[in-house]
Amino acid sequence: MADVAEKTDASKEEVDAKVKADEPPADSAGDAKEESEGNADAKQENGTPSNLEQKIIRQIEYYFGDYNLPKDKFLQEEIKKDDGWVSLDTMLNFQRLKNLTTDKDVITGALLKSTAKLMEVSEDGSKLRRNPEKPLPELSDARKQEIISRSVYIKGFPKENTTLDMLLEFLKDFGKTDNVQMRNYHDKVEDKWKFKGSIFATFPSKEEAEAFIKLESVKHGDEELIRKWQADYLEEKKIEMKEGKRGKEKRKQNLKEAAGDDKDAEKNGDDKKDEEKEEKVEHVLGAVLVLKGLKETTKWTSIKDRLVELGGDVAFVDFSPGDPEAYARLKAAGSAKDVFAKMEGGKVEIDGTEVEARVLEGEEEVKYLDDQHEARKNLRSQFKRKGSQRGRGRGRGRGAKRGRF
């Protein structure tokens, strides 16, 4: 079973080194073709899975697999309700599976042909669950390191028009992979995520990963692929970041010395630039959701995670623990309505409680964003004043309070 995480960033890789697996957009045109051409043979009587069935098996075993299930909060909640069983109606809310087929008989028929035997199908064919005889391993730090120890960094794929299915089809020639993570970056100019041309591929064992690395040559088309251990790649990036930071600080110091090290003038100039930058701020409109009716024990992470499940790219959650109301600001203009549209009757369940939601609009939205901007501006000013005091050798003094942010 293999799947892909569409959104990653360098800092996350360096700090966490954790293979992230988000729900990626499927190649719907190609998958739709597979369904129309494959449904007939998907129900074949023999035990050999068709091409479509193989994709169904791979996708569902990914959802319930060792990589995704431990961190999939939605599925974790679902499997608690009915002794691990999850209805096919619920599973068909997962877009990638839905793009493969909506025929429940095809799905159950495919799972019955899986050699991994990871999944069970209920007698009436309406539900499925992970096989109780294959318990989920604990996602400990040791487990994470074990996963990284059999993961490979591969670079050299086309940056344009490369899809999940293309990568999986290519890697099939080199054996089985447990997980594939496409590495992406955010293009700020176009405001969208783009493929870097590199992936992390996790093999079933370290020996299989090593065999792939030791191959004399691996090409994608005419391009020779760069291959190295994921752990080595992450260590190299850490060193690059440290050296880059030291070089930047050195260049900054050289410029200061060349300018006579006029700290007061430099500080005043920086303050002026900050003020000019503040004056030019433009709000991202149509990106704020108001949530009411939260229970006292709800954490901001629960709010963020639920909105992410609905497709929201969350920038900030304005919320104090214990408050019944929260404001969630998304990154993209107009995206609040898209997330709201996925809620039934303007309501969403968070931590087992039904919460009312609405999109902040008009003057109310502008006022809220202005207030938030002013609060951030004041907070930065406070930090500048504290930094200036420390620079004069005064320190915080006894009894001084720390700011919490």
Coordinates of C-alpha atoms in Angstrom, one line a residue:
M1 CA 0.0 0.0 0.0
A2 CA 1.3 3.3 -1.0
D3 CA 0.1 6.8 -1.2
V4 CA 1.4 10.3 -1.2
A5 CA 1.4 13.5 0.9
E6 CA 0.9 16.4 -1.4
K7 CA 2.1 19.3 0.9
T8 CA 5.4 19.3 2.6
D9 CA 7.9 22.0 3.4
A10 CA 11.6 21.9 4.2
S11 CA 11.3 23.1 7.8
K12 CA 8.9 20.4 8.6
E13 CA 11.2 17.8 7.1
E14 CA 14.2 19.1 9.0
V15 CA 12.5 19.4 12.4
D16 CA 10.1 16.4 12.4
A17 CA 11.5 14.1 9.7
K18 CA 8.1 12.5 9.8
V19 CA 6.5 11.2 6.7
K20 CA 3.3 13.2 6.3
A21 CA 0.4 11.7 4.4
D22 CA -2.4 14.1 3.5
E23 CA -5.4 13.3 1.2
P24 CA -4.1 14.2 -2.3
P25 CA -6.3 15.2 -5.2
A26 CA -6.7 12.2 -7.5
D27 CA -6.1 12.0 -11.2
S28 CA -9.9 11.9 -11.7
A29 CA -9.9 11.7 -15.5
G30 CA -7.6 8.7 -15.5
D31 CA -9.4 7.1 -12.6
A32 CA -12.8 7.6 -14.1
K33 CA -11.6 5.9 -17.3
E34 CA -10.3 3.0 -15.1
E35 CA -13.7 2.7 -13.5
S36 CA -15.7 2.7 -16.8
E37 CA -13.3 0.2 -18.4
G38 CA -12.6 -1.8 -15.3
N39 CA -16.0 -2.4 -13.6
A40 CA -16.8 -5.4 -15.8
D41 CA -13.6 -7.3 -15.0
A42 CA -13.5 -5.9 -11.5
K43 CA -16.2 -8.5 -10.7
Q44 CA -14.4 -11.4 -12.3
E45 CA -14.8 -14.7 -10.5
N46 CA -11.1 -15.6 -10.2
G47 CA -8.9 -14.4 -7.4
T48 CA -6.6 -12.1 -9.4
P49 CA -7.4 -8.4 -8.8
S50 CA -8.0 -6.3 -11.9
N51 CA -6.1 -3.0 -12.4
L52 CA -9.0 -1.1 -10.8
E53 CA -9.2 -3.5 -7.9
Q54 CA -5.5 -3.2 -7.2
K55 CA -5.9 0.6 -6.9
I56 CA -8.9 0.2 -4.6
I57 CA -7.0 -2.3 -2.4
R58 CA -4.0 0.0 -2.3
Q59 CA -6.1 3.1 -1.3
I60 CA -8.2 1.5 1.4
E61 CA -5.2 -0.3 2.9
Y62 CA -3.4 3.0 2.9
Y63 CA -6.3 4.6 4.9
F64 CA -6.2 1.9 7.5
G65 CA -2.5 1.2 7.3
D66 CA 0.3 1.8 9.8
Y67 CA 1.2 5.2 8.3
N68 CA -2.1 7.0 8.0
L69 CA -4.5 5.5 10.6
P70 CA -2.5 6.6 13.7
K71 CA -2.8 10.3 12.7
D72 CA -6.1 10.3 10.9
K73 CA -8.4 11.7 13.6
F74 CA -11.5 11.3 11.6
L75 CA -11.0 7.6 11.1
Q76 CA -9.8 7.2 14.7
E77 CA -13.2 8.5 15.9
E78 CA -15.1 6.4 13.4
I79 CA -13.6 3.1 14.4
K80 CA -14.5 3.8 18.0
K81 CA -18.2 3.8 17.2
D82 CA -18.8 0.2 16.1
D83 CA -16.0 -2.2 17.1
G84 CA -13.7 -0.9 14.4
W85 CA -16.3 -1.1 11.6
V86 CA -16.7 1.9 9.2
S87 CA -19.6 2.0 6.7
L88 CA -18.9 2.1 3.0
D89 CA -21.1 5.2 2.9
T90 CA -18.6 6.9 5.1
M91 CA -15.6 5.7 3.2
L92 CA -17.1 7.0 -0.1
N93 CA -16.7 10.5 1.4
F94 CA -13.0 10.1 0.8
Q95 CA -12.5 11.8 -2.6
R96 CA -9.7 9.6 -3.8
L97 CA -11.6 6.4 -3.2
K98 CA -14.8 8.0 -4.7
N99 CA -12.9 8.9 -7.8
L100 CA -11.9 5.3 -8.3
T101 CA -15.4 3.9 -7.9
T102 CA -18.7 4.4 -6.1
D103 CA -19.8 0.8 -6.6
K104 CA -19.8 -0.8 -3.1
D105 CA -19.8 -4.3 -4.6
V106 CA -16.6 -3.5 -6.5
I107 CA -15.0 -2.2 -3.4
T108 CA -15.8 -5.3 -1.2
G109 CA -15.0 -7.6 -4.0
A110 CA -11.6 -6.0 -4.4
L111 CA -10.8 -6.3 -0.6
L112 CA -11.7 -10.0 -0.6
K113 CA -8.9 -10.5 -3.1
S114 CA -6.2 -8.7 -1.2
T115 CA -3.3 -11.0 -0.2
A116 CA -2.4 -8.7 2.7
K117 CA -5.6 -9.6 4.5
L118 CA -5.4 -6.2 6.3
M119 CA -9.1 -5.5 5.9
E120 CA -12.3 -7.4 6.8
V121 CA -15.7 -7.0 5.1
S122 CA -19.0 -7.4 7.1
E123 CA -21.3 -10.2 6.3
D124 CA -23.9 -7.9 4.7
G125 CA -21.1 -6.1 2.7
S126 CA -22.0 -2.7 4.1
K127 CA -19.0 -2.1 6.4
L128 CA -15.3 -2.7 6.6
R129 CA -12.6 -2.6 9.3
R130 CA -8.9 -3.3 9.9
N131 CA -8.3 -7.0 10.8
P132 CA -8.3 -7.2 14.6
E133 CA -5.5 -9.8 14.3
K134 CA -3.3 -7.1 12.8
P135 CA -3.2 -4.5 15.6
L136 CA -1.9 -1.0 14.9
P137 CA 1.7 -0.5 16.1
E138 CA 2.3 2.3 18.5
L139 CA 3.6 5.4 16.7
S140 CA 6.5 6.0 19.1
D141 CA 9.7 7.9 18.4
A142 CA 11.5 4.6 17.9
R143 CA 8.8 3.6 15.3
K144 CA 9.3 6.9 13.5
Q145 CA 13.0 6.4 13.3
E146 CA 12.5 2.8 12.1
I147 CA 10.3 4.2 9.2
I148 CA 12.9 6.7 8.3
S149 CA 15.6 4.0 8.3
R150 CA 14.0 2.3 5.3
S151 CA 13.0 5.5 3.5
V152 CA 14.8 6.8 0.4
Y153 CA 15.1 10.3 -1.1
I154 CA 14.7 10.3 -4.9
K155 CA 15.1 13.4 -7.1
G156 CA 14.8 14.0 -10.8
F157 CA 11.2 13.6 -11.7
P158 CA 9.5 16.2 -14.0
K159 CA 8.2 19.1 -11.9
E160 CA 5.2 19.6 -14.2
N161 CA 2.3 17.3 -14.7
T162 CA 3.7 14.5 -12.5
T163 CA 0.9 12.6 -10.7
L164 CA 0.6 10.0 -8.0
D165 CA -0.3 7.3 -10.4
M166 CA 2.7 8.0 -12.6
L167 CA 5.1 7.7 -9.6
L168 CA 3.5 4.5 -8.3
E169 CA 3.5 2.9 -11.7
F170 CA 7.2 3.8 -12.1
L171 CA 8.2 2.5 -8.7
K172 CA 6.4 -0.8 -9.3
D173 CA 9.3 -2.0 -11.3
F174 CA 11.6 -1.8 -8.2
G175 CA 9.4 -3.7 -5.8
K176 CA 6.8 -2.8 -3.3
T177 CA 6.6 0.5 -1.5
D178 CA 4.7 1.1 1.7
N179 CA 4.4 4.9 1.3
V180 CA 5.3 7.6 -1.2
Q181 CA 5.5 11.3 -0.3
M182 CA 5.6 13.9 -3.0
R183 CA 7.6 16.9 -1.9
N184 CA 6.0 20.2 -2.7
Y185 CA 6.7 23.9 -2.1
H186 CA 4.4 26.9 -2.0
D187 CA 4.8 29.3 -4.9
K188 CA 4.0 32.6 -3.3
V189 CA 3.6 34.4 -6.6
E190 CA 1.0 32.0 -8.0
D191 CA -0.2 31.2 -4.5
K192 CA -0.3 27.4 -5.1
W193 CA 1.6 24.3 -4.2
K194 CA 4.1 22.9 -6.8
F195 CA 6.0 19.6 -7.0
K196 CA 9.7 19.9 -6.3
G197 CA 10.5 16.9 -8.5
S198 CA 11.6 14.8 -5.6
I199 CA 9.9 12.2 -3.3
F200 CA 10.4 10.1 -0.2
A201 CA 9.7 6.4 -0.8
T202 CA 9.4 4.0 2.1
F203 CA 10.1 0.4 1.4
P204 CA 8.8 -2.6 3.5
S205 CA 12.3 -3.3 4.8
K206 CA 15.7 -1.6 5.1
E207 CA 17.2 -4.4 2.9
E208 CA 14.8 -3.6 0.1
A209 CA 15.5 0.1 0.4
E210 CA 19.2 -0.6 0.3
A211 CA 18.9 -2.8 -2.8
F212 CA 17.2 0.1 -4.6
I213 CA 19.9 2.6 -3.6
K214 CA 22.7 0.3 -4.7
L215 CA 21.3 -0.2 -8.2
E216 CA 23.9 1.0 -10.7
S217 CA 21.5 3.3 -12.5
V218 CA 17.9 4.3 -12.2
K219 CA 16.4 6.6 -14.8
H220 CA 13.1 8.3 -15.3
G221 CA 13.0 8.8 -19.1
D222 CA 16.4 10.2 -19.9
E223 CA 16.9 11.7 -16.4
E224 CA 19.3 9.9 -14.0
L225 CA 17.6 9.9 -10.6
I226 CA 19.5 11.0 -7.5
R227 CA 19.0 8.4 -4.7
K228 CA 20.1 8.6 -1.1
W229 CA 18.9 7.6 2.4
Q230 CA 16.2 10.0 3.7
A231 CA 18.1 10.3 7.0
D232 CA 21.2 11.4 5.1
Y233 CA 19.3 13.9 3.1
L234 CA 17.7 15.4 6.2
E235 CA 21.1 15.7 7.9
E236 CA 22.5 17.4 4.9
K237 CA 19.7 19.9 4.9
K238 CA 20.2 20.7 8.6
I239 CA 23.9 21.4 7.9
E240 CA 23.0 23.6 4.9
M241 CA 20.5 25.6 7.0
K242 CA 23.1 26.2 9.8
E243 CA 25.8 27.2 7.4
G244 CA 23.4 29.5 5.5
K245 CA 22.3 31.2 8.7
R246 CA 25.9 31.7 9.8
G247 CA 26.8 33.2 6.4
K248 CA 23.8 35.5 6.5
E249 CA 24.8 36.8 10.0
K250 CA 28.4 37.3 8.8
R251 CA 27.3 39.3 5.8
K252 CA 25.0 41.4 7.9
Q253 CA 27.9 42.1 10.4
N254 CA 30.2 43.1 7.5
L255 CA 27.6 45.6 6.3
K256 CA 27.2 47.0 9.8
E257 CA 31.0 47.5 10.1
A258 CA 31.2 49.1 6.6
A259 CA 28.4 51.6 7.6
G260 CA 30.2 52.5 10.9
D261 CA 28.0 50.3 13.0
D262 CA 25.5 53.1 13.7
K263 CA 23.1 51.0 15.8
D264 CA 20.7 53.9 16.7
A265 CA 20.4 55.0 13.1
E266 CA 19.9 51.4 12.0
K267 CA 17.2 50.8 14.6
N268 CA 15.3 54.0 13.7
G269 CA 15.5 53.1 10.0
D270 CA 14.2 49.6 10.7
D271 CA 11.3 51.0 12.8
K272 CA 10.4 53.4 9.9
K273 CA 10.4 50.5 7.4
D274 CA 8.2 48.5 9.8
E275 CA 5.8 51.4 10.0
E276 CA 5.7 51.8 6.2
K277 CA 5.1 48.1 5.9
E278 CA 2.2 48.2 8.4
E279 CA 0.6 51.1 6.4
K280 CA 0.6 49.0 3.2
V281 CA -1.0 45.9 4.7
E282 CA -3.9 44.5 2.7
H283 CA -6.4 42.1 4.2
V284 CA -7.2 38.7 2.8
L285 CA -11.0 38.9 2.6
G286 CA -13.5 36.1 2.6
A287 CA -11.2 33.9 4.7
V288 CA -12.6 34.1 8.3
L289 CA -15.0 31.6 9.9
V290 CA -16.7 32.2 13.2
L291 CA -17.5 29.1 15.3
K292 CA -19.9 29.2 18.2
G293 CA -20.9 26.6 20.8
L294 CA -17.5 25.1 21.5
K295 CA -17.2 23.1 24.8
E296 CA -14.9 24.2 27.5
T297 CA -12.3 21.4 27.0
T298 CA -11.9 22.1 23.3
K299 CA -8.3 22.9 22.2
W300 CA -7.4 25.1 19.2
T301 CA -5.7 22.2 17.6
S302 CA -9.1 20.4 17.4
I303 CA -10.6 23.3 15.6
K304 CA -7.7 23.5 13.2
D305 CA -7.7 19.8 12.5
R306 CA -11.5 19.7 11.8
L307 CA -11.2 22.6 9.3
V308 CA -8.3 20.9 7.6
E309 CA -10.4 17.8 7.2
L310 CA -13.0 20.0 5.4
G311 CA -10.3 21.3 3.0
G312 CA -9.4 24.5 4.8
D313 CA -5.8 25.8 4.7
V314 CA -5.7 27.3 8.2
A315 CA -3.5 30.3 8.9
F316 CA -4.5 31.2 12.5
V317 CA -7.1 30.2 15.1
D318 CA -8.1 33.1 17.4
F319 CA -9.3 31.2 20.4
S320 CA -8.8 31.1 24.2
P321 CA -9.3 27.7 26.0
G322 CA -12.7 27.6 27.7
D323 CA -14.3 30.2 25.4
P324 CA -17.4 29.0 23.5
E325 CA -16.4 31.1 20.4
A326 CA -13.5 31.0 18.0
Y327 CA -12.4 32.8 14.8
A328 CA -10.5 30.8 12.3
R329 CA -8.6 32.7 9.6
L330 CA -7.8 30.8 6.4
K331 CA -4.9 31.5 4.0
A332 CA -6.7 31.9 0.7
A333 CA -9.1 34.8 -0.1
G334 CA -12.7 33.5 -0.5
S335 CA -11.9 30.1 0.9
A336 CA -14.2 30.4 4.0
K337 CA -17.3 29.9 1.8
D338 CA -15.8 26.7 0.3
V339 CA -15.2 25.2 3.7
F340 CA -18.6 26.4 5.0
A341 CA -20.3 24.8 2.0
K342 CA -19.1 21.4 3.2
M343 CA -20.8 21.8 6.5
E344 CA -24.4 20.5 6.9
G345 CA -26.8 23.3 7.7
G346 CA -23.9 25.6 8.8
K347 CA -23.0 23.2 11.6
V348 CA -19.8 21.1 12.2
E349 CA -18.9 18.6 14.9
I350 CA -15.8 19.4 16.9
D351 CA -14.7 17.2 19.8
G352 CA -18.1 15.5 19.8
T353 CA -20.1 18.8 20.0
E354 CA -22.2 20.3 17.2
V355 CA -20.9 23.8 16.6
E356 CA -22.5 26.6 14.6
A357 CA -20.4 28.2 11.9
R358 CA -20.7 31.3 9.7
V359 CA -18.6 33.2 7.3
L360 CA -17.5 36.7 8.5
E361 CA -18.3 39.3 5.9
G362 CA -18.5 43.0 5.1
E363 CA -17.8 45.6 7.7
E364 CA -17.7 43.1 10.5
E365 CA -14.9 41.2 8.7
V366 CA -12.9 44.3 8.0
K367 CA -13.2 45.5 11.6
Y368 CA -12.1 42.1 12.9
L369 CA -9.1 42.0 10.6
D370 CA -8.2 45.6 11.5
D371 CA -8.3 44.8 15.2
Q372 CA -6.2 41.7 14.8
H373 CA -3.6 43.7 12.7
E374 CA -3.5 46.4 15.4
A375 CA -3.0 43.7 18.2
R376 CA -0.1 42.2 16.3
K377 CA 1.4 45.6 15.7
N378 CA 1.2 46.4 19.4
L379 CA 2.7 43.0 20.4
R380 CA 5.7 43.6 18.1
S381 CA 6.2 47.1 19.6
Q382 CA 6.3 45.5 23.1
F383 CA 9.0 43.0 22.0
K384 CA 11.1 45.8 20.5
R385 CA 11.0 47.9 23.7
K386 CA 12.0 44.8 25.7
G387 CA 14.8 44.1 23.3
S388 CA 16.0 47.7 23.6
Q389 CA 16.0 47.5 27.4
R390 CA 18.0 44.2 27.3
G391 CA 20.5 45.9 24.9
R392 CA 21.2 48.6 27.5
G393 CA 22.0 45.9 30.1
R394 CA 18.9 46.4 32.2
G395 CA 17.4 43.0 31.8
R396 CA 14.0 42.0 33.0
G397 CA 14.6 42.5 36.7
R398 CA 13.0 40.4 39.5
G399 CA 9.3 39.8 39.3
A400 CA 9.0 40.8 35.7
K401 CA 6.3 38.9 33.8
R402 CA 6.9 37.0 30.6
G403 CA 4.6 37.5 27.7
R404 CA 2.8 34.4 26.5
F405 CA 2.2 34.0 22.8

